[in-house]
Short mmCIF file of C-alpha atoms in Angstrom, two decimals:
data_model
loop_
_atom_site.label_atom_id
_atom_site.label_comp_id
_atom_site.label_asym_id
_atom_site.label_seq_id
_atom_site.Cartn_x
_atom_site.Cartn_y
_atom_site.Cartn_z
CA MET A 14 18.45 -7.35 33.02
CA LEU A 15 17.32 -4.93 30.34
CA THR A 16 16.96 -1.32 31.32
CA LEU A 17 13.86 0.75 30.61
CA SER A 18 15.68 2.57 27.81
CA GLN A 19 16.53 -0.76 26.18
CA HIS A 20 12.87 -1.77 26.30
CA ALA A 21 11.77 1.54 24.85
CA GLY A 22 10.69 1.66 21.23
CA GLU A 23 8.34 3.64 19.09
CA LEU A 24 4.79 2.38 18.84
CA ASN A 25 3.48 2.14 15.29
CA PHE A 26 0.41 4.29 15.81
CA LEU A 27 -0.81 3.86 12.25
CA ASP A 28 -0.90 0.07 12.62
CA LEU A 29 -2.72 0.49 15.94
CA GLU A 30 -5.21 2.79 14.23
CA LEU A 31 -5.70 0.23 11.45
CA LEU A 32 -6.34 -2.61 13.89
CA HIS A 33 -8.80 -0.44 15.84
CA HIS A 34 -10.55 0.54 12.62
CA TYR A 35 -10.79 -3.06 11.44
CA CYS A 36 -12.29 -4.30 14.72
CA ASN A 37 -14.81 -1.49 15.01
CA PHE A 38 -15.72 -0.70 11.42
CA THR A 39 -14.20 -2.78 8.59
CA ALA A 40 -15.20 -6.16 10.02
CA GLN A 41 -18.85 -5.09 10.00
CA THR A 42 -18.73 -4.56 6.23
CA LEU A 43 -17.46 -8.00 5.21
CA SER A 44 -20.72 -9.95 5.37
CA ASP A 45 -24.44 -9.31 5.47
CA ASN A 46 -24.88 -12.38 7.65
CA PRO A 47 -25.26 -11.24 11.28
CA LEU A 48 -23.99 -14.61 12.52
CA LEU A 49 -20.60 -13.88 10.97
CA GLY A 50 -20.16 -10.45 12.52
CA ASP A 51 -18.24 -11.69 15.55
CA PHE A 52 -16.30 -14.11 13.37
CA TRP A 53 -14.77 -11.31 11.30
CA ARG A 54 -14.34 -9.00 14.29
CA LEU A 55 -12.98 -11.46 16.87
CA ASN A 56 -11.98 -14.82 15.43
CA VAL A 57 -10.08 -13.47 12.44
CA VAL A 58 -8.14 -11.08 14.67
CA LYS A 59 -7.23 -14.00 16.96
CA LEU A 60 -5.91 -15.86 13.91
CA GLY A 61 -3.95 -12.73 13.06
CA LEU A 62 -2.37 -12.75 16.50
CA GLU A 63 -1.14 -16.28 15.73
CA THR A 64 0.32 -15.52 12.29
CA ASP A 65 1.82 -12.32 10.97
CA TYR A 66 0.62 -12.85 7.38
CA VAL A 67 -3.01 -12.92 8.52
CA MET A 68 -2.50 -9.85 10.72
CA ARG A 69 -0.83 -7.96 7.89
CA SER A 70 -3.77 -8.84 5.63
CA ILE A 71 -6.15 -7.46 8.25
CA LEU A 72 -4.14 -4.23 8.43
CA SER A 73 -3.93 -4.03 4.63
CA LEU A 74 -7.70 -4.29 4.26
CA ALA A 75 -8.31 -1.78 7.05
CA ALA A 76 -5.96 0.68 5.33
CA LEU A 77 -7.97 0.37 2.12
CA HIS A 78 -11.18 1.01 4.04
CA LEU A 79 -9.70 4.09 5.71
CA ALA A 80 -8.47 5.33 2.33
CA TYR A 81 -12.01 4.98 1.00
CA LEU A 82 -13.39 6.99 3.91
CA ASN A 83 -10.57 9.57 3.99
CA PRO A 84 -9.54 10.60 0.46
CA ASP A 85 -7.11 13.19 1.85
CA ARG A 86 -5.05 10.35 3.39
CA LYS A 87 -5.44 8.03 0.42
CA ASP A 88 -1.89 7.97 -0.94
CA HIS A 89 -0.22 7.17 2.36
CA LEU A 90 -2.82 4.57 3.30
CA LEU A 91 -2.63 2.83 -0.08
CA GLU A 92 1.14 2.63 0.25
CA LYS A 93 0.75 1.14 3.73
CA SER A 94 -1.84 -1.35 2.51
CA MET A 95 0.32 -2.59 -0.35
CA LEU A 96 3.39 -2.86 1.88
CA HIS A 97 1.55 -5.05 4.39
CA HIS A 98 0.06 -7.22 1.67
CA GLU A 99 3.30 -7.71 -0.24
CA ILE A 100 5.05 -8.86 2.94
CA SER A 101 2.20 -11.18 3.94
CA SER A 102 1.96 -12.57 0.41
CA ARG A 103 5.61 -13.61 0.32
CA THR A 104 5.15 -15.55 3.55
CA ALA A 105 1.85 -17.15 2.56
CA VAL A 106 3.01 -18.25 -0.90
CA GLY A 107 5.98 -20.02 0.66
CA LEU A 108 3.70 -21.83 3.10
CA MET A 109 1.30 -22.87 0.33
CA GLU A 110 4.10 -24.89 -1.23
CA HIS A 111 4.33 -27.11 1.87
CA VAL A 112 0.97 -26.92 3.61
CA GLN A 113 0.66 -28.28 7.14
CA ASP A 114 -2.58 -29.10 8.96
CA GLU A 115 -1.84 -26.40 11.53
CA ASN A 116 -1.75 -23.58 8.97
CA LYS A 117 -4.65 -24.53 6.69
CA ALA A 118 -7.09 -22.31 8.60
CA HIS A 119 -4.70 -19.36 8.47
CA LEU A 120 -4.05 -19.78 4.75
CA PHE A 121 -7.78 -20.02 4.12
CA ILE A 122 -8.46 -16.76 5.96
CA PHE A 123 -5.49 -15.12 4.26
CA SER A 124 -6.90 -16.00 0.84
CA VAL A 125 -10.40 -14.80 1.72
CA LEU A 126 -8.99 -11.49 2.97
CA THR A 127 -7.01 -11.29 -0.28
CA ILE A 128 -10.26 -11.50 -2.26
CA TYR A 129 -11.56 -8.45 -0.40
CA ILE A 130 -8.24 -6.65 -0.90
CA VAL A 131 -8.27 -7.32 -4.66
CA LEU A 132 -11.84 -6.08 -4.99
CA ALA A 133 -11.12 -2.96 -2.94
CA ASN A 134 -7.88 -2.26 -4.82
CA SER A 135 -9.58 -2.29 -8.21
CA ARG A 136 -11.13 1.15 -7.60
CA TYR A 137 -7.65 2.64 -7.26
CA LEU A 138 -5.98 0.68 -10.04
CA HIS A 139 -8.80 1.55 -12.47
CA GLU A 140 -8.75 -2.08 -13.49
CA SER A 141 -10.89 -5.11 -12.82
CA PRO A 142 -9.70 -7.61 -10.19
CA LEU A 143 -8.88 -9.97 -13.04
CA ALA A 144 -6.61 -7.44 -14.70
CA SER A 145 -4.50 -7.31 -11.55
CA ALA A 146 -3.75 -11.01 -11.79
CA GLY A 147 -0.62 -10.50 -13.84
CA GLN A 148 0.86 -7.95 -11.48
CA SER A 149 2.71 -8.29 -8.19
CA PRO A 150 1.55 -9.78 -5.92
CA ASP A 151 0.14 -12.66 -7.96
CA TRP A 152 -3.53 -12.56 -6.94
CA ILE A 153 -4.41 -15.88 -8.55
CA VAL A 154 -1.79 -17.75 -6.54
CA LEU A 155 -2.95 -16.04 -3.36
CA PHE A 156 -6.55 -17.12 -3.94
CA CYS A 157 -5.51 -20.77 -3.78
CA GLY A 158 -5.65 -20.91 0.01
CA THR A 159 -9.45 -20.98 -0.29
CA ARG A 160 -9.13 -24.65 -1.29
CA TYR A 161 -8.67 -25.46 2.40
CA LEU A 162 -12.36 -24.90 3.09
CA VAL A 163 -13.08 -28.09 1.14
CA GLY A 164 -11.76 -31.60 1.58
CA GLU A 165 -10.73 -32.78 5.02
CA PRO A 166 -12.59 -31.15 7.95
CA ASN A 167 -10.63 -28.50 9.80
CA ASP A 168 -10.75 -28.74 13.59
CA ASN A 169 -9.64 -25.15 14.22
CA LEU A 170 -12.48 -23.73 16.32
CA LEU A 171 -11.69 -20.18 15.25
CA ILE A 172 -12.95 -20.83 11.72
CA SER A 173 -15.84 -23.11 12.68
CA PRO A 174 -18.48 -20.33 12.29
CA ILE A 175 -17.63 -19.71 8.65
CA ILE A 176 -17.19 -23.42 7.90
CA THR A 177 -20.65 -24.06 9.39
CA ARG A 178 -22.06 -21.25 7.26
CA ILE A 179 -20.41 -22.61 4.13
CA THR A 180 -21.58 -26.17 4.82
CA ALA A 181 -25.17 -24.92 5.10
CA HIS A 182 -24.64 -22.81 2.00
CA PHE A 183 -23.76 -25.86 -0.10
CA GLN A 184 -27.37 -27.06 -0.05
CA TYR A 185 -28.29 -24.10 -2.25
CA ARG A 186 -25.64 -25.15 -4.77
CA GLU A 187 -27.04 -28.63 -5.37
CA GLY A 188 -30.40 -27.78 -6.91
CA PRO A 189 -30.68 -27.72 -10.72
CA TYR A 190 -30.42 -24.26 -12.20
CA HIS A 191 -30.21 -23.16 -15.80
CA HIS A 192 -29.10 -19.75 -16.94
CA THR A 193 -29.32 -18.79 -20.61
CA HIS A 194 -25.96 -17.03 -20.69
CA LEU A 195 -24.18 -19.97 -19.07
CA GLY A 196 -25.87 -22.35 -21.49
CA ASP A 197 -24.52 -20.35 -24.43
CA LEU A 198 -21.07 -20.20 -22.83
CA GLU A 199 -21.05 -23.96 -22.27
CA ALA A 200 -22.14 -24.68 -25.84
CA ASN A 201 -19.53 -22.36 -27.36
CA ILE A 202 -16.66 -23.79 -25.32
CA ASN A 203 -17.66 -27.39 -26.04
CA ALA A 204 -17.85 -26.60 -29.75
CA SER A 205 -14.49 -24.84 -29.93
CA GLU A 206 -12.09 -26.57 -27.49
CA PRO A 207 -10.24 -29.49 -29.14
CA ASP A 208 -8.23 -30.51 -26.06
CA ASN A 209 -10.26 -33.04 -24.04
CA GLY A 210 -8.24 -32.41 -20.89
CA LEU A 211 -8.84 -28.67 -20.99
CA LEU A 212 -12.47 -29.20 -21.94
CA GLU A 213 -13.01 -31.32 -18.83
CA ILE A 214 -11.57 -28.54 -16.64
CA TYR A 215 -13.66 -25.85 -18.36
CA ASN A 216 -16.86 -27.89 -18.04
CA ARG A 217 -16.22 -28.53 -14.36
CA ALA A 218 -15.71 -24.80 -13.75
CA ILE A 219 -18.92 -24.02 -15.65
CA ASN A 220 -20.80 -26.70 -13.71
CA GLU A 221 -19.67 -25.13 -10.43
CA LEU A 222 -20.67 -21.76 -11.86
CA TYR A 223 -24.19 -23.08 -12.54
CA LYS A 224 -24.36 -23.96 -8.84
CA SER A 225 -23.16 -20.51 -7.81
CA TYR A 226 -25.70 -18.84 -10.08
CA GLY A 227 -28.38 -21.03 -8.53
CA ALA A 228 -27.30 -20.00 -5.03
CA PHE A 229 -27.47 -16.34 -6.03
CA TYR A 230 -30.70 -16.45 -8.02
CA GLU A 231 -32.70 -19.15 -6.24
CA SER A 232 -31.75 -18.84 -2.57
CA ALA A 233 -34.20 -17.02 -0.33
CA GLU A 234 -31.32 -15.91 1.90
CA PRO A 235 -29.65 -12.52 1.36
CA GLN A 236 -26.92 -12.76 -1.23
CA ASP A 237 -23.52 -12.91 0.39
CA ILE A 238 -19.92 -13.03 -0.73
CA THR A 239 -19.71 -16.57 0.68
CA ASP A 240 -20.42 -18.14 -2.68
CA VAL A 241 -17.72 -16.03 -4.29
CA PHE A 242 -14.90 -17.81 -2.52
CA VAL A 243 -16.79 -21.14 -2.55
CA TRP A 244 -16.58 -21.13 -6.37
CA ILE A 245 -12.93 -20.11 -6.30
CA ALA A 246 -12.20 -22.90 -3.82
CA MET A 247 -13.96 -25.50 -5.94
CA VAL A 248 -11.89 -24.67 -9.03
CA ALA A 249 -8.60 -23.74 -7.33
CA ASP A 250 -6.62 -26.85 -8.23
CA ASP A 251 -7.16 -27.09 -11.97
CA PHE A 252 -8.94 -23.98 -13.30
CA LEU A 253 -7.04 -21.19 -11.52
CA PRO A 254 -3.69 -22.25 -13.04
CA LEU A 255 -5.27 -21.86 -16.50
CA LEU A 256 -6.55 -18.44 -15.50
CA ARG A 257 -3.08 -17.51 -14.36
CA GLU A 258 -1.77 -18.49 -17.82
CA ASN A 259 -4.27 -16.02 -19.36
CA ARG A 260 -5.95 -18.72 -21.44
CA GLN A 261 -8.76 -17.04 -23.33
CA LYS A 262 -11.53 -19.50 -22.47
CA ALA A 263 -10.57 -19.45 -18.79
CA LEU A 264 -10.73 -15.65 -18.84
CA VAL A 265 -14.19 -15.72 -20.39
CA ILE A 266 -15.49 -18.16 -17.76
CA PHE A 267 -14.03 -15.99 -15.02
CA LEU A 268 -15.77 -12.92 -16.42
CA TYR A 269 -19.09 -14.76 -16.16
CA PHE A 270 -18.20 -15.46 -12.55
CA CYS A 271 -17.48 -11.76 -11.96
CA MET A 272 -21.04 -10.97 -13.07
CA LEU A 273 -22.22 -12.48 -9.78
CA LEU A 274 -20.50 -9.68 -7.89
CA LYS A 275 -22.99 -7.22 -9.37
CA ARG A 276 -25.75 -9.02 -7.49
CA LEU A 277 -24.17 -8.36 -4.11
CA ARG A 278 -25.42 -5.45 -2.05
CA SER A 279 -23.26 -2.40 -2.63
CA ARG A 280 -20.24 -2.29 -0.34
CA TRP A 281 -17.17 -0.08 -0.25
CA TRP A 282 -14.98 -2.97 -1.44
CA LEU A 283 -17.24 -3.38 -4.50
CA ASP A 284 -17.47 0.32 -5.27
CA ALA A 285 -15.02 0.23 -8.17
#
């Protein structure tokens, strides 16, 4: 039988502070949709208790939020945030190579949390989220877990609130919508890309971008970050690898996507 001294160990009070801060403050800032408040505060934490890479992503994001609110603690909190995210990223990337049904929900939440982390980090890196893609960790690879919100239904009840929200959100993506800037982008790429295979990928990404613009400009609902990771999920398999290769046309399309972020209500993770 273990003695009390053998059981004794130091509590990581900073991690406890980060989890407390996430549950009580950070989670409330992740969506304007009141129906998703409990999802971010309760369900995501439960997923974190099942998998360390989700929990470390939660702690990483909370550390960034605390750094934003407490500039005097910024350096230490940023170091803590990056440490947690680098460890979680190594685990998640390995799992993405051999995805199982039981970890699709966790990888999806990990990738969504990564989107927030990238956006929040950009204020400290003095770079856009896109510019961070070539650094470690590889943000573009980490985004790919969002693909698990599409395709086969996921029966994990912990993510059902956000899946229900996304399913309802898709109706706003189906209506026709034309945007002058996207029309010019589409025309220029079709006139200049000689590779039919690449052109098909670019046109599909632009078509999905039309739908996202429609959801942002035409929907009567408050604009939400939901459509941000919906677009990323829809283009994860073929377009994101081109973005990772720094192909010029892919970068231009992605910059048009980033313009949607400016239409979101100001949040600390967008204040870059």
